[in-house]
Short mmCIF file of C-alpha atoms in Angstrom, two decimals:
data_model
loop_
_atom_site.label_atom_id
_atom_site.label_comp_id
_atom_site.label_asym_id
_atom_site.label_seq_id
_atom_site.Cartn_x
_atom_site.Cartn_y
_atom_site.Cartn_z
CA MET A 109 0.00 0.00 0.00
CA GLU A 110 2.84 2.39 0.81
CA GLY A 111 4.34 1.69 -2.60
CA MET A 112 1.02 2.51 -4.29
CA LEU A 113 0.75 5.81 -2.42
CA ALA A 114 4.35 6.71 -3.22
CA LEU A 115 3.79 6.01 -6.91
CA ALA A 116 0.63 8.13 -6.91
CA ALA A 117 2.45 10.97 -5.14
CA ASP A 118 5.33 10.87 -7.66
CA ASN A 119 2.95 11.23 -10.60
CA LEU A 120 1.20 14.18 -8.98
CA LEU A 121 4.48 16.05 -9.49
CA SER A 122 4.68 15.35 -13.24
CA PRO A 123 4.82 18.46 -15.50
CA ILE A 124 1.50 17.78 -17.20
CA ILE A 125 -0.41 17.68 -13.91
CA LEU A 126 1.44 20.67 -12.45
CA PHE A 127 0.68 22.78 -15.55
CA PHE A 128 -2.99 21.86 -15.24
CA ALA A 129 -2.91 22.90 -11.56
CA LEU A 130 -1.26 26.18 -12.59
CA GLY A 131 -4.16 26.88 -14.94
CA VAL A 132 -6.74 26.18 -12.24
CA LEU A 133 -4.94 28.42 -9.73
CA ALA A 134 -4.59 31.21 -12.28
CA ALA A 135 -8.33 31.05 -13.02
CA PHE A 136 -9.27 31.19 -9.35
CA ALA A 137 -6.87 34.10 -8.85
CA ARG A 138 -8.59 35.88 -11.79
CA SER A 139 -5.31 36.22 -13.67
CA ASP A 140 -5.46 37.51 -17.24
CA LEU A 141 -3.43 34.49 -18.39
CA SER A 142 -5.08 32.94 -21.45
CA ILE A 143 -4.34 30.74 -24.45
CA PRO A 144 -5.79 32.09 -27.76
CA GLU A 145 -8.68 29.93 -28.93
CA ALA A 146 -7.07 29.24 -32.31
CA VAL A 147 -3.88 28.04 -30.58
CA ALA A 148 -5.85 25.78 -28.22
CA LYS A 149 -7.76 24.32 -31.19
CA GLY A 150 -4.49 23.73 -33.03
CA MET A 151 -3.00 21.94 -30.03
CA SER A 152 -6.05 19.67 -29.69
CA ILE A 153 -5.79 18.75 -33.38
CA TYR A 154 -2.09 18.00 -32.95
CA LEU A 155 -2.69 15.76 -29.92
CA LEU A 156 -5.48 13.79 -31.60
CA PHE A 157 -3.38 13.36 -34.72
CA ALA A 158 -0.27 12.28 -32.81
CA ILE A 159 -1.96 9.80 -30.46
CA GLY A 160 -4.02 8.28 -33.29
CA PHE A 161 -1.08 7.87 -35.66
CA LYS A 162 1.23 6.39 -33.03
CA GLY A 163 -1.49 3.94 -31.96
CA GLY A 164 -2.04 2.83 -35.55
CA ALA A 165 1.68 2.36 -36.13
CA ALA A 166 1.89 0.23 -32.98
CA VAL A 167 -0.95 -2.00 -34.23
CA ALA A 168 0.80 -2.37 -37.60
CA ASP A 169 3.96 -3.41 -35.78
CA ASN A 170 2.24 -5.92 -33.46
CA GLY A 171 -0.51 -7.17 -35.76
CA ILE A 172 -4.25 -7.74 -35.18
CA ASP A 173 -5.10 -10.49 -32.73
CA THR A 174 -7.95 -11.83 -30.63
CA THR A 175 -7.11 -9.58 -27.67
CA LEU A 176 -7.49 -6.49 -29.85
CA VAL A 177 -10.95 -7.58 -31.04
CA LEU A 178 -12.06 -8.49 -27.52
CA SER A 179 -10.77 -5.16 -26.21
CA LEU A 180 -12.88 -3.30 -28.77
CA VAL A 181 -15.93 -5.35 -27.80
CA ALA A 182 -15.27 -4.69 -24.10
CA GLY A 183 -14.98 -0.96 -24.80
CA LEU A 184 -18.32 -0.94 -26.61
CA VAL A 185 -20.03 -2.86 -23.79
CA LEU A 186 -18.63 -0.57 -21.10
CA SER A 187 -19.62 2.55 -23.02
CA PHE A 188 -23.20 1.26 -23.22
CA ALA A 189 -23.32 -0.01 -19.62
CA ILE A 190 -21.59 2.71 -17.57
CA PRO A 191 -24.32 5.32 -18.24
CA MET A 192 -26.86 2.92 -16.70
CA VAL A 193 -24.81 2.78 -13.51
CA ALA A 194 -24.27 6.54 -13.55
CA PHE A 195 -28.00 7.16 -14.03
CA ALA A 196 -28.88 4.94 -11.06
CA LEU A 197 -26.32 6.71 -8.84
CA LEU A 198 -27.56 10.14 -9.89
CA ARG A 199 -31.15 9.26 -9.05
CA VAL A 200 -30.06 8.11 -5.60
CA MET A 201 -27.46 10.80 -4.79
CA THR A 202 -29.07 13.90 -6.34
CA GLY A 203 -32.44 15.44 -7.04
CA LEU A 204 -31.88 15.69 -10.79
CA SER A 205 -34.78 15.18 -13.17
CA VAL A 206 -34.81 12.17 -15.48
CA THR A 207 -33.72 14.36 -18.39
CA ASP A 208 -30.78 15.96 -16.60
CA ALA A 209 -29.72 12.66 -15.03
CA ALA A 210 -29.75 10.91 -18.43
CA ALA A 211 -27.78 13.76 -20.03
CA VAL A 212 -25.13 13.60 -17.29
CA ALA A 213 -25.00 9.79 -17.44
CA GLY A 214 -24.24 9.91 -21.16
CA HIS A 215 -21.11 11.96 -20.48
CA TYR A 216 -19.75 9.30 -18.12
CA GLY A 217 -20.06 6.40 -20.54
CA SER A 218 -18.19 8.33 -23.20
CA ILE A 219 -14.52 9.33 -22.86
CA SER A 220 -12.27 12.36 -22.53
CA ILE A 221 -9.56 12.04 -25.13
CA VAL A 222 -7.43 14.62 -23.30
CA THR A 223 -7.55 12.52 -20.13
CA PHE A 224 -6.58 9.49 -22.22
CA VAL A 225 -3.63 11.37 -23.76
CA ALA A 226 -2.50 12.51 -20.29
CA ALA A 227 -2.72 8.93 -19.01
CA THR A 228 -0.68 7.73 -21.97
CA SER A 229 2.01 10.25 -21.08
CA VAL A 230 2.02 9.22 -17.41
CA VAL A 231 2.25 5.53 -18.35
CA GLN A 232 5.25 6.22 -20.59
CA SER A 233 6.91 8.35 -17.91
CA ALA A 234 6.52 5.44 -15.47
CA GLY A 235 8.44 3.21 -17.86
CA LEU A 236 5.45 1.01 -18.71
CA SER A 237 4.41 -0.16 -22.16
CA SER A 238 0.80 -0.33 -23.34
CA GLU A 239 -1.10 -1.79 -26.26
CA GLY A 240 -1.12 0.64 -29.20
CA TYR A 241 -4.67 -0.32 -30.12
CA MET A 242 -6.03 1.31 -26.94
CA VAL A 243 -6.52 4.42 -29.07
CA ALA A 244 -8.98 2.39 -31.16
CA VAL A 245 -10.78 1.38 -27.96
CA ALA A 246 -11.00 5.08 -27.09
CA ALA A 247 -12.56 5.82 -30.48
CA VAL A 248 -15.26 3.14 -30.18
CA MET A 249 -16.20 4.34 -26.68
CA GLU A 250 -17.10 7.88 -27.84
CA ALA A 251 -20.59 7.32 -29.26
CA PRO A 252 -22.38 4.34 -27.59
CA ALA A 253 -22.92 6.26 -24.35
CA ILE A 254 -24.98 8.85 -26.22
CA LEU A 255 -27.29 6.09 -27.42
CA SER A 256 -27.56 4.83 -23.84
CA ALA A 257 -28.60 8.29 -22.65
CA LEU A 258 -31.32 8.45 -25.29
CA TRP A 259 -32.51 4.96 -24.33
CA LEU A 260 -32.76 6.04 -20.68
CA ILE A 261 -34.90 8.99 -21.72
CA ALA A 262 -37.16 6.79 -23.85
CA ARG A 263 -37.44 4.29 -20.98
CA PHE A 264 -38.14 6.70 -18.13
CA ASP A 265 -39.46 9.87 -19.81
CA LYS A 266 -41.54 8.89 -22.83
CA GLY A 267 -41.64 11.75 -25.35
CA ALA A 268 -38.51 13.59 -24.29
CA ALA A 269 -36.14 12.63 -27.10
CA GLU A 270 -35.99 10.79 -30.42
CA MET A 271 -33.05 9.51 -32.39
CA ASP A 272 -32.93 10.82 -35.97
CA ALA A 273 -30.52 10.64 -38.90
CA GLY A 274 -29.19 14.15 -38.26
CA LEU A 275 -28.19 13.34 -34.68
CA MET A 276 -26.62 10.03 -35.70
CA ARG A 277 -24.59 11.79 -38.37
CA GLU A 278 -23.38 14.40 -35.86
CA ILE A 279 -22.32 11.67 -33.45
CA LEU A 280 -20.41 9.58 -36.00
CA LEU A 281 -18.83 12.52 -37.87
CA ASN A 282 -17.76 14.47 -34.81
CA GLY A 283 -14.43 16.07 -35.68
CA SER A 284 -12.49 14.47 -32.84
CA ILE A 285 -13.70 10.98 -33.81
CA VAL A 286 -12.93 11.52 -37.50
CA LEU A 287 -9.39 12.77 -36.82
CA LEU A 288 -8.62 10.13 -34.20
CA VAL A 289 -9.89 7.21 -36.30
CA GLY A 290 -8.45 8.60 -39.52
CA SER A 291 -4.98 9.08 -38.02
CA PHE A 292 -5.15 5.61 -36.51
CA VAL A 293 -6.00 4.04 -39.89
CA ILE A 294 -3.19 5.96 -41.62
CA GLY A 295 -0.81 4.79 -38.90
CA VAL A 296 -1.88 1.18 -39.51
CA ILE A 297 -1.35 1.58 -43.27
CA THR A 298 2.05 3.25 -43.10
CA GLY A 299 3.37 1.41 -40.03
CA ALA A 300 6.79 1.95 -38.51
CA ASP A 301 8.21 3.48 -41.70
CA GLY A 302 5.55 6.18 -41.66
CA LEU A 303 6.15 6.85 -37.97
CA ASP A 304 9.89 7.24 -38.57
CA LEU A 305 9.21 9.87 -41.23
CA ILE A 306 7.22 12.17 -38.93
CA ALA A 307 8.63 11.18 -35.53
CA PRO A 308 10.42 14.56 -35.09
CA PHE A 309 6.97 16.20 -35.32
CA ILE A 310 4.74 13.87 -33.29
CA VAL A 311 7.14 12.28 -30.78
CA THR A 312 9.68 14.82 -29.54
CA PRO A 313 7.37 17.87 -29.13
CA PHE A 314 4.44 15.85 -27.76
CA GLN A 315 5.09 16.35 -24.03
CA GLY A 316 5.59 20.10 -24.35
CA VAL A 317 2.42 20.60 -26.40
CA LEU A 318 0.49 18.49 -23.89
CA CYS A 319 1.72 20.67 -21.00
CA LEU A 320 0.54 23.86 -22.74
CA PHE A 321 -2.78 22.29 -23.66
CA LEU A 322 -3.42 21.20 -20.09
CA LEU A 323 -2.52 24.68 -18.87
CA ASP A 324 -5.38 25.93 -21.05
CA MET A 325 -7.71 23.17 -19.82
CA GLY A 326 -6.87 24.14 -16.25
CA LEU A 327 -7.88 27.73 -17.02
CA VAL A 328 -11.16 26.54 -18.55
CA ALA A 329 -11.95 24.15 -15.69
CA GLY A 330 -11.06 26.73 -13.03
CA ARG A 331 -13.28 29.40 -14.57
CA GLY A 332 -16.12 26.93 -14.90
CA LEU A 333 -15.89 25.97 -11.25
CA ARG A 334 -15.67 29.60 -10.17
CA GLU A 335 -18.78 30.55 -12.12
CA ALA A 336 -20.94 27.51 -11.33
CA ARG A 337 -20.92 27.46 -7.55
CA GLY A 338 -24.72 27.67 -7.38
CA VAL A 339 -25.13 24.60 -9.59
CA LEU A 340 -22.64 22.36 -7.82
CA LYS A 341 -24.66 20.91 -4.94
CA PRO A 342 -22.91 18.52 -2.51
CA GLY A 343 -24.57 15.44 -4.00
CA LEU A 344 -23.51 16.40 -7.53
CA PHE A 345 -19.96 17.15 -6.47
CA LEU A 346 -19.75 13.80 -4.67
CA PHE A 347 -21.05 12.03 -7.78
CA GLY A 348 -18.38 13.73 -9.91
CA VAL A 349 -15.70 12.17 -7.69
CA VAL A 350 -17.31 8.79 -6.98
CA MET A 351 -18.35 7.95 -10.55
CA PRO A 352 -14.83 7.91 -12.03
CA VAL A 353 -13.74 5.53 -9.26
CA VAL A 354 -16.70 3.27 -10.05
CA GLY A 355 -15.99 3.44 -13.78
CA SER A 356 -12.29 2.73 -13.30
CA THR A 357 -13.21 -0.42 -11.37
CA PHE A 358 -15.06 -1.74 -14.43
CA GLY A 359 -12.05 -0.84 -16.56
CA LEU A 360 -9.71 -2.63 -14.16
CA LEU A 361 -11.79 -5.81 -14.31
CA ALA A 362 -11.98 -5.65 -18.11
CA GLY A 363 -8.25 -5.03 -18.51
CA VAL A 364 -7.25 -7.85 -16.17
CA LEU A 365 -9.69 -10.34 -17.75
CA LEU A 366 -8.37 -9.42 -21.21
CA GLY A 367 -4.79 -10.00 -20.04
CA LEU A 368 -3.61 -6.50 -20.95
CA SER A 369 -0.22 -5.16 -19.93
CA PRO A 370 -0.05 -2.97 -16.78
CA GLY A 371 0.01 0.14 -18.99
CA GLY A 372 -2.97 -1.14 -20.99
CA VAL A 373 -4.93 -1.73 -17.78
CA VAL A 374 -4.19 1.85 -16.67
CA LEU A 375 -5.50 3.18 -19.98
CA PHE A 376 -8.64 1.00 -19.82
CA MET A 377 -9.26 2.25 -16.29
CA THR A 378 -8.79 5.85 -17.43
CA LEU A 379 -11.15 5.47 -20.39
CA SER A 380 -13.82 3.94 -18.15
CA ALA A 381 -13.33 6.68 -15.53
CA SER A 382 -13.31 9.74 -17.78
CA ALA A 383 -16.23 11.89 -18.85
CA SER A 384 -16.73 13.55 -22.22
CA TYR A 385 -16.85 17.34 -22.44
CA ILE A 386 -16.69 17.73 -26.25
CA ALA A 387 -18.59 15.10 -28.25
CA VAL A 388 -21.41 14.35 -25.80
CA PRO A 389 -22.30 17.99 -24.94
CA ALA A 390 -22.61 18.69 -28.67
CA ALA A 391 -24.96 15.72 -29.08
CA MET A 392 -26.98 16.61 -25.96
CA ARG A 393 -27.61 20.12 -27.26
CA VAL A 394 -29.35 18.53 -30.25
CA ALA A 395 -31.00 15.51 -28.63
CA LEU A 396 -31.90 16.95 -25.19
CA PRO A 397 -32.12 20.72 -25.51
CA GLU A 398 -34.18 20.84 -22.32
CA ALA A 399 -31.31 19.38 -20.26
CA ASN A 400 -29.31 21.94 -18.27
CA PRO A 401 -25.81 22.25 -19.83
CA SER A 402 -24.42 24.01 -16.76
CA ILE A 403 -24.95 20.77 -14.82
CA TYR A 404 -23.37 18.27 -17.18
CA LEU A 405 -20.53 20.58 -18.27
CA THR A 406 -19.67 21.56 -14.69
CA LEU A 407 -19.56 17.93 -13.61
CA SER A 408 -17.57 16.56 -16.54
CA LEU A 409 -15.14 19.44 -17.06
CA GLY A 410 -15.13 21.13 -13.65
CA VAL A 411 -15.11 18.13 -11.30
CA THR A 412 -14.31 14.79 -12.95
CA PHE A 413 -11.67 16.07 -15.38
CA PRO A 414 -9.57 17.76 -12.65
CA PHE A 415 -10.06 14.77 -10.34
CA ASN A 416 -8.79 12.34 -12.96
CA LEU A 417 -5.77 14.46 -13.85
CA THR A 418 -4.62 15.24 -10.32
CA LEU A 419 -5.64 12.16 -8.32
CA GLY A 420 -7.31 9.63 -10.61
CA ILE A 421 -4.59 8.76 -13.13
CA PRO A 422 -1.85 8.38 -10.48
CA LEU A 423 -4.25 6.23 -8.44
CA TYR A 424 -5.18 4.07 -11.45
CA LEU A 425 -1.49 3.64 -12.23
CA ALA A 426 -0.72 2.55 -8.68
CA ILE A 427 -3.66 0.13 -8.52
CA ALA A 428 -3.00 -1.41 -11.94
CA THR A 429 0.71 -1.84 -11.11
CA PHE A 430 -0.19 -3.51 -7.81
CA VAL A 431 -2.88 -5.80 -9.24
CA THR A 432 -0.93 -6.89 -12.33
CA GLY A 433 2.44 -7.09 -10.61
CA GLY A 434 3.83 -4.61 -13.13
#
């Protein structure tokens, strides 16, 4: 146990987490520090491109096997199932309406690609390897949770939402999904030779770009927390901390049963623990316009995202290392 705590404490002092904390502190101090929106957008495109391409190249190097297919299936199942658990917890722990609870639950079955990228960096810094195809698992876990949220509405609030072709198209063609999957496929096609060609662009600068991006995310999360104090009731705040722990437990079980490496288990735990704040909010605005965005955005971006970056990922790393013997 002492070793687990020491490992978690060491990762709290990594540059990516400290830059995120700097952003949060600057926001609470009302500093005028800011990252131009165009720069932040460019950094997010770079990170999606880099993580997708490197994952695809790793798959090309290792080949497609049964574990890869089963991991994709497990990701799909978890993305469908976790919103059901989140919905039940919300109904018990908070006074949210069915619509708001379903909207929030959908965020917790989907994933935060930035949290995944940060976890990938922490895993590498710890000297652990991970399966390159985990980026494909991340891609397949984006959309199913949205369908689960709509099913919950249809089941518990009859006439509140309907699935249509326009919404389905927006879900599947979300820019982050297209770039992540597209880069992954190109990485698979070009393999190690393609990675060698662009390694100076997507390998060496990666950590520095991630630090700057998380500085900006810290600013965004800090401002959101500062401005949403009236929305963040104790029960909601507790849910935002408890749910990632519950989700990570499902990810731990899935990773261990699949026989993933210690690093792969950490990434599966992180995917299952994270909450979307890009793809799902966009879909909820279309599918559930009556849901309160200040609730689901504050929880996913203002509570769960900071929790995962500062405490969650180091904790998942320590637990996965202990359980797998890595």
